[in-house]
Coordinates of C-alpha atoms in Angstrom, one line a residue:
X1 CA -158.4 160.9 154.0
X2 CA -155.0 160.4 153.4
X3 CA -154.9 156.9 154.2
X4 CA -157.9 156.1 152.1
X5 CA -156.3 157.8 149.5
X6 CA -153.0 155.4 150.2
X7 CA -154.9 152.3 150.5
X8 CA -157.1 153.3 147.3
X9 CA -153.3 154.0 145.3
X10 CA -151.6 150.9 146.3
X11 CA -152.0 148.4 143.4
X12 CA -148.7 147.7 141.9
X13 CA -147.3 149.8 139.1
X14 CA -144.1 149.3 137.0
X15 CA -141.0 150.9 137.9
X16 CA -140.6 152.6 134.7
X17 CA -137.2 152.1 134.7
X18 CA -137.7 151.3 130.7
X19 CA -140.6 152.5 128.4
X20 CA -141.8 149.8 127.7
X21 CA -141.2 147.6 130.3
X22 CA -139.9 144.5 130.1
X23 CA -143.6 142.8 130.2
X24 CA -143.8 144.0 126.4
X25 CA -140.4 142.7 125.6
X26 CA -141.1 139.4 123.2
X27 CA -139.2 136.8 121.5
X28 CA -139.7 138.0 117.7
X29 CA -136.7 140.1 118.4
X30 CA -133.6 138.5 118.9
X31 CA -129.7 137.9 118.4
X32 CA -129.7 139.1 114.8
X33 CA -131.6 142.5 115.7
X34 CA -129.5 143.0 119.0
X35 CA -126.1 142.5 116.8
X36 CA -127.3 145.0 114.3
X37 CA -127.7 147.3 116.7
X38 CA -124.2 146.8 118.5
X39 CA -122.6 147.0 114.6
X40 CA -124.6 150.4 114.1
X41 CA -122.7 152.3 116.9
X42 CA -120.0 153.9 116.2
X43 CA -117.8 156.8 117.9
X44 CA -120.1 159.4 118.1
X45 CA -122.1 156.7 120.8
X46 CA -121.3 156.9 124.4
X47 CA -121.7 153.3 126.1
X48 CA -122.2 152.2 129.0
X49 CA -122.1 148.6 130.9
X50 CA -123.9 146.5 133.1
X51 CA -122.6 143.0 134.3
X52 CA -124.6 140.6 136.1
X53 CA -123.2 138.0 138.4
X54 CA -126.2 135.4 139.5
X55 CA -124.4 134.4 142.6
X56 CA -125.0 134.9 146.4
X57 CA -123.1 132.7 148.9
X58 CA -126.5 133.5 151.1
X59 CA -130.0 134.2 150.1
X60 CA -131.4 137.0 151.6
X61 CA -135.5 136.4 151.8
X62 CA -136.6 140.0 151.0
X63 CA -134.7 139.8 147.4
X64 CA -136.6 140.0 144.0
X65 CA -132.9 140.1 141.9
X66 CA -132.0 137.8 139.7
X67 CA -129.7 135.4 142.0
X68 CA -129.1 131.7 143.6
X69 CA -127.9 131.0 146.5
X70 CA -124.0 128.7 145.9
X71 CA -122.2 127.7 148.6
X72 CA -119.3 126.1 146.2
X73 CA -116.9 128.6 144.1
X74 CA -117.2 126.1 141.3
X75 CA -120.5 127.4 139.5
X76 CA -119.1 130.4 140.1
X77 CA -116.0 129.7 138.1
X78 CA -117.7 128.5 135.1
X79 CA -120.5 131.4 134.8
X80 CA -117.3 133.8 134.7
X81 CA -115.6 131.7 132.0
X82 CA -118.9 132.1 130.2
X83 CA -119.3 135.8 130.6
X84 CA -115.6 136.5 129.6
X85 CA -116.6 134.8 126.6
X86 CA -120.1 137.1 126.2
X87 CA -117.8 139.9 126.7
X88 CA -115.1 139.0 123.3
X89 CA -118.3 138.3 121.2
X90 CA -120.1 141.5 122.0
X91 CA -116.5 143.5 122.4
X92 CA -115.7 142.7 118.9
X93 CA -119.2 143.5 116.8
X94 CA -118.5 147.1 118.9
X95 CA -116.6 150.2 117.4
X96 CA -113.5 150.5 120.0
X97 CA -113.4 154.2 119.4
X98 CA -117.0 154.6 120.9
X99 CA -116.2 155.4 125.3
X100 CA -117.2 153.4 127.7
X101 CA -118.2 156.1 130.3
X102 CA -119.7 153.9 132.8
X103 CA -119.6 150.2 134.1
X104 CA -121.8 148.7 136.8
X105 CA -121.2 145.4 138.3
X106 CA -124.6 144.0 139.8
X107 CA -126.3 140.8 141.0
X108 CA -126.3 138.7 143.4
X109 CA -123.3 139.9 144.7
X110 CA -120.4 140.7 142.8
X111 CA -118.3 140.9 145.8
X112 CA -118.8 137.4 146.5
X113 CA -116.1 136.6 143.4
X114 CA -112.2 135.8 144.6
X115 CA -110.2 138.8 144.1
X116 CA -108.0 137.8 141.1
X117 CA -111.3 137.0 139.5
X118 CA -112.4 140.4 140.2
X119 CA -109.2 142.1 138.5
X120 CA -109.4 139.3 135.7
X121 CA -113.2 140.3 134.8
X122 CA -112.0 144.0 134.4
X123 CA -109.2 142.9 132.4
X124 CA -111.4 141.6 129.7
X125 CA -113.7 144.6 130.0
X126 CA -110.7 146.7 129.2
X127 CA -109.3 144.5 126.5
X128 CA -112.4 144.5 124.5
X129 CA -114.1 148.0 125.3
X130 CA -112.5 151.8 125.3
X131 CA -112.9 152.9 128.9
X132 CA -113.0 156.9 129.2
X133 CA -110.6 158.0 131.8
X134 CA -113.5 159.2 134.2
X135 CA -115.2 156.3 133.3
X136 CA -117.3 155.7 136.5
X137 CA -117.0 151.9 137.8
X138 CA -119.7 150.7 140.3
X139 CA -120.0 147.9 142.2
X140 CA -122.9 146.7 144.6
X141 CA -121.1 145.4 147.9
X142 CA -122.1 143.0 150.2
X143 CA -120.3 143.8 153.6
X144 CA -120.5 139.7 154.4
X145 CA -118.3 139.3 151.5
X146 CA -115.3 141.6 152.1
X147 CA -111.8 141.8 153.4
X148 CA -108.8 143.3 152.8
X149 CA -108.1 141.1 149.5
X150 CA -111.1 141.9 148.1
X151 CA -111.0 145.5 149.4
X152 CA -107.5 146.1 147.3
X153 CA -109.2 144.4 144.2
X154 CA -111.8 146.6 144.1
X155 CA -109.2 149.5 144.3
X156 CA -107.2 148.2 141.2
X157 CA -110.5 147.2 138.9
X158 CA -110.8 151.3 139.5
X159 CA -114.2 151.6 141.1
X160 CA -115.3 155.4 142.0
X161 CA -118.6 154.7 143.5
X162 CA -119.3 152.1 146.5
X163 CA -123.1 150.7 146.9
X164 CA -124.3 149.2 149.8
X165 CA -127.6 147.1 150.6
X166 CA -128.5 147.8 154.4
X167 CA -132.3 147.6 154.6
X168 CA -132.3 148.0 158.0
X169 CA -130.0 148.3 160.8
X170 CA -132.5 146.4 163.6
X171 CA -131.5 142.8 164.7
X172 CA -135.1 141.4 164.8
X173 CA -135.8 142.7 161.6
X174 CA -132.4 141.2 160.2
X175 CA -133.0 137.9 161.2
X176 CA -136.4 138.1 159.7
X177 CA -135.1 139.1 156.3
X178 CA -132.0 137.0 156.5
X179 CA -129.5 139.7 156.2
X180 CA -127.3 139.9 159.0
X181 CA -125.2 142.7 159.0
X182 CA -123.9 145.5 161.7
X183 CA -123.3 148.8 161.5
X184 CA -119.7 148.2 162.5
X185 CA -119.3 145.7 159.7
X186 CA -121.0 148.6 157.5
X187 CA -118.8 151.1 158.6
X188 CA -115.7 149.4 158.2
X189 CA -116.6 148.6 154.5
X190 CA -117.8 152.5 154.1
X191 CA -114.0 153.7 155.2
X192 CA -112.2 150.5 153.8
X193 CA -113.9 152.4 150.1
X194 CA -112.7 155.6 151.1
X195 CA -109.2 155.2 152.6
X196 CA -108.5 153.5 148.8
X197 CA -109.9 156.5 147.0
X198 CA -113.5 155.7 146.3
X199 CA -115.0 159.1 145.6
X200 CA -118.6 158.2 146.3
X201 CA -120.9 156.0 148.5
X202 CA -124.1 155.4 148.1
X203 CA -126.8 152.8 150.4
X204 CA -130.2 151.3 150.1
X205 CA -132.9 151.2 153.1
X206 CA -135.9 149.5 152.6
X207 CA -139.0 150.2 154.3
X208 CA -141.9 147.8 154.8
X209 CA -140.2 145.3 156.2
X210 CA -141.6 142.5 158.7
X211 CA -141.0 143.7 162.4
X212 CA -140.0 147.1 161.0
X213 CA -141.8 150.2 162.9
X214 CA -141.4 153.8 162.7
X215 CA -138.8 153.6 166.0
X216 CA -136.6 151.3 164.5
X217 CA -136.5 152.7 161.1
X218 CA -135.6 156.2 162.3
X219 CA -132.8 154.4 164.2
X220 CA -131.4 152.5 160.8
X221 CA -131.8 156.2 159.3
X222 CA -129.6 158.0 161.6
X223 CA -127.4 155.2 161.8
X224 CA -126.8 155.5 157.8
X225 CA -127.0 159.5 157.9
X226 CA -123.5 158.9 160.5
X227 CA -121.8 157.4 157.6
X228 CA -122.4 160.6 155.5
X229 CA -123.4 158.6 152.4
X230 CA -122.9 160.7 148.8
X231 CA -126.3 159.5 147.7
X232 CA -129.0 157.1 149.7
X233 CA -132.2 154.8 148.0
X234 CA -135.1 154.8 150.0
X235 CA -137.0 151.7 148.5
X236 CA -140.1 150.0 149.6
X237 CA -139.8 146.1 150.5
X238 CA -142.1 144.2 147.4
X239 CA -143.6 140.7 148.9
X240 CA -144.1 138.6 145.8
X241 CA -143.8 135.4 146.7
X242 CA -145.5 134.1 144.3
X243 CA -142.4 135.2 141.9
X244 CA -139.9 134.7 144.1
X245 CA -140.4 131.5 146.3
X246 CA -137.6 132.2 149.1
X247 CA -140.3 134.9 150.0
X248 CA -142.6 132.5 151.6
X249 CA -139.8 132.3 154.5
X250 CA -140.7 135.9 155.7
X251 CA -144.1 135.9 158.0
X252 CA -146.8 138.4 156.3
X253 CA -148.4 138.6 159.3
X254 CA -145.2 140.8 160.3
X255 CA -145.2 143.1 157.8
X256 CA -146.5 146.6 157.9
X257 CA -149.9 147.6 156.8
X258 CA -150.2 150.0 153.5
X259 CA -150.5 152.9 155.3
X260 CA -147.9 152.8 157.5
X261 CA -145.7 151.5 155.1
X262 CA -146.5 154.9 153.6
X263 CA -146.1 156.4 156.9
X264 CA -142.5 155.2 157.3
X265 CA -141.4 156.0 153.9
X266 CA -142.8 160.0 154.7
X267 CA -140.7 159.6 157.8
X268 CA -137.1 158.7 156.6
X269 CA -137.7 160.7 153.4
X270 CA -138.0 163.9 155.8
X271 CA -135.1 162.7 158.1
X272 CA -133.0 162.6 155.1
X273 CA -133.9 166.2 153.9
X274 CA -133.4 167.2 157.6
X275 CA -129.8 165.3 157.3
X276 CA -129.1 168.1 154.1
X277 CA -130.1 165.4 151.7
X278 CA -131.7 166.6 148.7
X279 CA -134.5 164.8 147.2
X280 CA -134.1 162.9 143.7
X281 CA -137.3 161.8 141.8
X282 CA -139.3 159.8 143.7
X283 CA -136.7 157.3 146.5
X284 CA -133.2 159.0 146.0
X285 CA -131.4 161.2 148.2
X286 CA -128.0 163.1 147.5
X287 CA -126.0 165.5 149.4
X288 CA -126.2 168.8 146.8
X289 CA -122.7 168.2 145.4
X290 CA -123.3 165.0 144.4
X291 CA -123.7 164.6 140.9
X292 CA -126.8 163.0 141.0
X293 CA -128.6 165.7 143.1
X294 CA -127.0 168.1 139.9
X295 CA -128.6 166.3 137.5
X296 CA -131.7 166.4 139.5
X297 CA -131.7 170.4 140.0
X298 CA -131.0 170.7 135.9
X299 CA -133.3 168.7 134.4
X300 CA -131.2 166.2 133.2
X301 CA -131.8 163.1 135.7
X302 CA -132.5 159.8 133.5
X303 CA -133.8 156.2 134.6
X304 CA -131.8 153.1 133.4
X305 CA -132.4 149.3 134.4
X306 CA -130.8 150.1 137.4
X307 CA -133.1 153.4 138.5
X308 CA -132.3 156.9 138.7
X309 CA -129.1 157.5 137.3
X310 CA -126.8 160.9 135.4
X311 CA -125.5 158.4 133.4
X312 CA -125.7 160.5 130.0
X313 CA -124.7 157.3 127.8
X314 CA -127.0 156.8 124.8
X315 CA -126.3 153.1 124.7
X316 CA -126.7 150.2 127.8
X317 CA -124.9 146.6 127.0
X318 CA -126.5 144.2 129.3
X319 CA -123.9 141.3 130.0
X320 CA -124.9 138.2 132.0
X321 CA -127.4 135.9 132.7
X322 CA -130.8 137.9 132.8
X323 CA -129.1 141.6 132.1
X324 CA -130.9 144.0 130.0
X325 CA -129.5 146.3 127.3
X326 CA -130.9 149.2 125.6
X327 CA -129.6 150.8 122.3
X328 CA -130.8 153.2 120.6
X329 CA -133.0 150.6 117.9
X330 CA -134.5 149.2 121.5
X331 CA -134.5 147.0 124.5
X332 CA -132.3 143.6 124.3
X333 CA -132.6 141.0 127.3
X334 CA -130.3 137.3 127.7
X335 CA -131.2 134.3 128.4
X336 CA -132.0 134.8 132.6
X337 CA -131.5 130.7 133.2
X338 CA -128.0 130.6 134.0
X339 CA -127.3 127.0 132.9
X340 CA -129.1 127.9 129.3
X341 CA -127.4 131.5 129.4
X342 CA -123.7 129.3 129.1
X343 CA -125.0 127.1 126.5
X344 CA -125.7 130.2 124.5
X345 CA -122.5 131.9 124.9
X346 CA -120.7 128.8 124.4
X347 CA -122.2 128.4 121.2
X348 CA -121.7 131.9 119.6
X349 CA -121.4 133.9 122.5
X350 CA -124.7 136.1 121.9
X351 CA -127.6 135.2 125.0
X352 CA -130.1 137.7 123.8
X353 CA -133.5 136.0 124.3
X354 CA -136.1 138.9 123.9
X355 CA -136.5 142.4 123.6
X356 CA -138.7 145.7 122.0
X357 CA -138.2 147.2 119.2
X358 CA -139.1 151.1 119.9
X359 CA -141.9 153.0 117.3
X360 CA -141.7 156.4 117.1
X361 CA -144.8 157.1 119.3
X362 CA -142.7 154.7 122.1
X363 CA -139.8 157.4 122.0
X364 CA -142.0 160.0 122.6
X365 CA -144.3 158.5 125.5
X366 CA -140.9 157.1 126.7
X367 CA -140.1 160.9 127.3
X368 CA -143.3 161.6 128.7
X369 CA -143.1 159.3 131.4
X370 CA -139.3 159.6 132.6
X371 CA -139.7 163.1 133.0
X372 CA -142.4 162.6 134.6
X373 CA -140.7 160.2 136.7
X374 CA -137.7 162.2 137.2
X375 CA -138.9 165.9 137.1
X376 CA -142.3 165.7 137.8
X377 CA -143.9 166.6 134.7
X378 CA -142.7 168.1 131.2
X379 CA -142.6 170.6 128.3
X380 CA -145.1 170.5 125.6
X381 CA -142.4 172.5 123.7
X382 CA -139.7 170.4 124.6
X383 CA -141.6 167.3 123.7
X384 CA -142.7 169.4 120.2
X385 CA -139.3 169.8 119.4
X386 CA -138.3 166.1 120.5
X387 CA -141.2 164.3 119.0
X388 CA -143.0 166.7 116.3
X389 CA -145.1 164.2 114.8
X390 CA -146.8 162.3 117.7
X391 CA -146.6 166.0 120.2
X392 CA -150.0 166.9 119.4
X393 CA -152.1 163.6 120.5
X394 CA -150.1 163.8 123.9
X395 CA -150.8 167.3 124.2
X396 CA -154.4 166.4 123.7
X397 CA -154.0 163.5 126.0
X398 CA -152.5 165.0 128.9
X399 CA -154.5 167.9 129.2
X400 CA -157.9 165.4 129.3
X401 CA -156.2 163.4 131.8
X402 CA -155.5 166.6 134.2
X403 CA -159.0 167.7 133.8
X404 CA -160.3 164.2 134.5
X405 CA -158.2 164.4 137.9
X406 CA -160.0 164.2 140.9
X407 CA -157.6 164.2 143.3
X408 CA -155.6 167.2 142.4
X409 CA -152.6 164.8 141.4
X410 CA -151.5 166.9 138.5
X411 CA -152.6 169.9 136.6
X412 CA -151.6 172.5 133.3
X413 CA -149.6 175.0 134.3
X414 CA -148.7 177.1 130.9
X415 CA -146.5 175.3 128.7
X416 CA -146.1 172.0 131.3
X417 CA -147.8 169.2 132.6
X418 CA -146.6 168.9 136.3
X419 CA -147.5 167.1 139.1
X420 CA -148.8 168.6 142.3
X421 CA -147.1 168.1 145.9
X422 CA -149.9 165.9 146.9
X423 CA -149.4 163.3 143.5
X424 CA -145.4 163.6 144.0
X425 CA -145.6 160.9 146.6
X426 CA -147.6 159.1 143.8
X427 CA -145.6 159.8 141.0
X428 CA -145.5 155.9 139.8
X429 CA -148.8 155.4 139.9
X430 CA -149.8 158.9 138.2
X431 CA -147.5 157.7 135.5
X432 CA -149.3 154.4 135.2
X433 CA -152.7 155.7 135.2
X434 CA -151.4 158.5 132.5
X435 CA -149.4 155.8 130.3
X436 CA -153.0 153.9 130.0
X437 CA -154.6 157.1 129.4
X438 CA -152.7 158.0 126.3
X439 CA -154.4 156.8 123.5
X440 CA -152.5 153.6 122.6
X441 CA -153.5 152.4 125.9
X442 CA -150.0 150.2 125.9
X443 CA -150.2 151.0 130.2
X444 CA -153.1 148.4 130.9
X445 CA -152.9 149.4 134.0
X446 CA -156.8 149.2 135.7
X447 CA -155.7 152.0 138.8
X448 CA -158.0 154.6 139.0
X449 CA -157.2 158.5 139.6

C-alpha cells in the first residue's frame, strides 16, 4: 500500500521555495519595477543578501545549480569585476540605514575564488550596505577548494555559519556523481570552521543517488552525525537531464527505484532523530539549540530561494548571474547567462530580467502554502487577520479540499487546516495539489490526492 501510494505521489512538484514560483515569473516586469522597489525601502526594512558565483573548477554530474565548469581563474576574474559593479548600482538606489541582517554566498562554489578576492568581495558588500553586527554570513564550501589561505579568508569576511555538500560518503557512488571527497577531507574543513570561530555547521546528504542503497547511506549518515553538525539537509537527488545536460553522464539504470528512494529518505530521516536531531519542515534537521530547530518549535520557520531558513528579513537582494530577489512589491530575477549578465552590469549595472509582481490573493495563498510547508498546516484566524479580504474563499477552499481527501493526507481540526502524519512525508505534493485546488487554479499541477 504504501508503495503504491509512493509510486502514485511521485510526479514532480515545486519546491515552494517562492509563491509563485519562478515558472510564473515574466519579462513585463523589469529593471524599472525592481529599482522602485529597492528606492521604496527604507530603515524600517531588514535586508538580506544573496550572491551568486557561477563557477566550479569541477562539475559534479548530480548538480541542477546554476554553474560552469572553469578550469582558468580568468572568467572568474572578470565575473567578480562585474558583480562588484552590480553591488555599487544596487548599494546606492538602497537606504544605508536599512540592516543587512544576513548575507549568503552561493553557487557554484564560492570557495573556489582566491582568498584576497574573497575579502575584497566582502569589502564592497560592506562599503555599500549597513551590516548588523550579528549579521549572519554564510558560505557554501567545497572541501576540494580549501586550505589554510582560504580557510583564514573566510575567517576575516566574518562568516558564522559553514555549509557543506557531502551527498554521500561511499566511493562508488562518488565516482558516479563526480564528487570526490573523504570524510577526512570533510572533517578537516568541519574543525578548520570551528577552530576560527564559526559558530554553526550545517551539511547536505542526498538520497537517490546511482549505486546508493540503504547500507551505504546509513554509513554516509553516521559518518556525518560524528561531525555533530548544527543543522543537516536531507535532499532527494532530481535527474533531469533534459535541463541539465552533464546529467546524461550518470547511468539511470543505477539509480534507485521510487520507492526505495522513499525508503532511504524514511531511513536517514529516523537516524537523524535517533542522533537528537530535531526535525524541520519536510528535509531539515537541527540539534534543539540551533536556531533553526527554534524557529521551527515557534512557528516562525520561513522558506527563501535558498529553502528553509529563520531568516526574519522582509527584503531578499539577489546579486549575480541567475540570483533571485524578493521585496516586498515581488520577485526580481538577473540575467542567468553569465556573458549577457556582464553586459548588463557594464551598462548600468542593473541585470534584472524577469520577475512577479504579487496581487493581494498571491500574499495570502503565499501564506497558505509556506506554512503549510513549514508547519504543516495553518490558522484560519491567523490567515483572517493577515489577509481579511481573500480569508473567506480559502476557508471555503481548504475545507472542500480536506473533505475531498481520500487518503487521509490532511483534515479540519477546529480553527486549522493541518496535515496528518501520513501526508507529512507528502507535504510538497499536498501543497501542490491544494495550490491547484484554490480557486485561481495558478498550481496547474495535474497530481491527484
Amino acid at each position: 500500500m504504501q508503495d503504491a501510494l509512493v509510486t502514485r505521489l511521485s510526479s514532480p512538484v515545486p519546491r515552494y521555495t517562492s509563491y509563485p514560483t519562478a515558472p510564473h515569473f515574466d519579462e513585463s516586469i523589469g529593471p524599472q519595477a525592481y529599482l522602485q522597489g529597492l528606492e521604496a525601502l527604507g530603515t524600517a526594512n531588514r535586508l538580506s543578501l544573496y550572491a551568486h558565483i557561477p563557477y566550479c573548477d569541477r562539475l559534479c554530474w548530480f548538480c541542477a545549480c546554476h554553474t560552469k565548469q572553469t578550469l582558468r581563474y580568468e572568467p572568474v576574474e572578470a565575473y567578480l569585476k562585474g558583480l562588484h559593479a552590480e553591488i555599487e548600482a544596487i548599494g546606492s538606489r538602497v537606504c544605508r540605514d536599512a540592516p543587512v541582517t544576513a548575507l549568503h554566498f552561493g553557487g557554484g562554489s564560492p570557495t573556489l575564488l582566491r582568498p584576497d578576492d574573497m575579502v575584497a568581495l566582502k569589502h564592497c558588500l560592506d562599503r555599500h550596505f549597513a551590516f548588523s553586527p550579528d549579521a549572519e554570513i554564510a558560505v557554501e564550501m567545497d572541501p576540494n577548494d580549501l586550505d589554510e589561505a582560504r580557510h583564514d579568508a573566510l575567517a576575516t569576511i566574518g562568516m558564522t555559519r559553514a555549509s557543506l555538500g557531502i551527498q554521500d560518503f561511499d566511493p562508488k557512488v562518488q565516482k558516479a556523481i563526480n564528487r570526490i571527497q573523504t570524510f577526512e577531507q570533510t572533517r578537516g574543513v568541519v574543525e578548520a570552521a570551528r577552530e576560527r570561530g564559526v559558530r554553526s555547521v550545517n551539511c547536505d546528504i542526498l538520497y537517490g543517488l546511482p549505486h546508493q542503497t540503504m547500507e551505504t547511506l546509513a554509513e554516509t549518515v553516521r559518518a556525518v552525525v560524528s561531525l555533530a553538525p548544527d543543522r543537516v539537509a536531507l535532499f532527494g537527488y532530481a535527474h533531469v537531464p533534459w535541463m541539465k545536460k552533464h546529467q546524461t553522464m550518470i547511468d539511470e539504470a543505477a539509480l534507485p527505484g521510487i520507492a526505495e528512494r522513499f525508503a532511504q529518505m524514511a531511513m536517514a530521516a529516523e537516524m537523524l532523530v535517533a542522533a537528537g536531531y530535531e526535525a524541520v519542515g519536510i528535509d531539515h534537521f537541527a540539534l534543539p539549540a540551533d536556531s533553526l530547530a527554534v524557529a521551527a518549535r515557534e512557528g516562525t520557520l520561513r522558506r527563501n530561494f535558498q529553502g528553509y531558513t529563520d531568516d526574519r528579513a522582509d527584503a531578499l537582494i539577489g546579486l549575480g548571474a541567475s540570483a533571485i530577489g524578493q521585496l516586498p512589491q515581488g520577485y526580481f530575477q538577473n540575467m542567468p547567462a553569465t556573458g549577457e549578465y556582464l553586459r548588463r552590469v557594464e551598462e548600468g549595472g542593473v541585470a534584472v530580467v524577469r520577475g512577479y509582481a504579487l496581487t493581494q490573493e498571491d500574499r495570502a495563498r503565499a501564506y497558505v502554502i509556506e506554512r503549510v510547508m513549514c508547519d504543516f498546516g495553518f490558522s484560519f484566524a491567523e490567515l483572517s487577520a493577515r489577509h481579511p479580504a481573500v480569508a473567506p474563499a480559502i476557508r471555503t477552499e481548504a475545507r472542500s479540499f480536506a473533505a475531498s481527501d481520500r487518503d487521509g493526507f490532511c483534515r479540519i481540526e477546529g480553527d486549522r487546516f493541518v496535515l496528518t502524519a501520513t501526508g507529512r512525508p507528502f507535504a510538497r505534493t499536498v501543497a501542490a495539489v491544494f495550490d491547484a485546488h484554490l480557486s485561481s487554479g495558478r498550481g496547474r499541477h495535474s497530481v491527484a490526492v
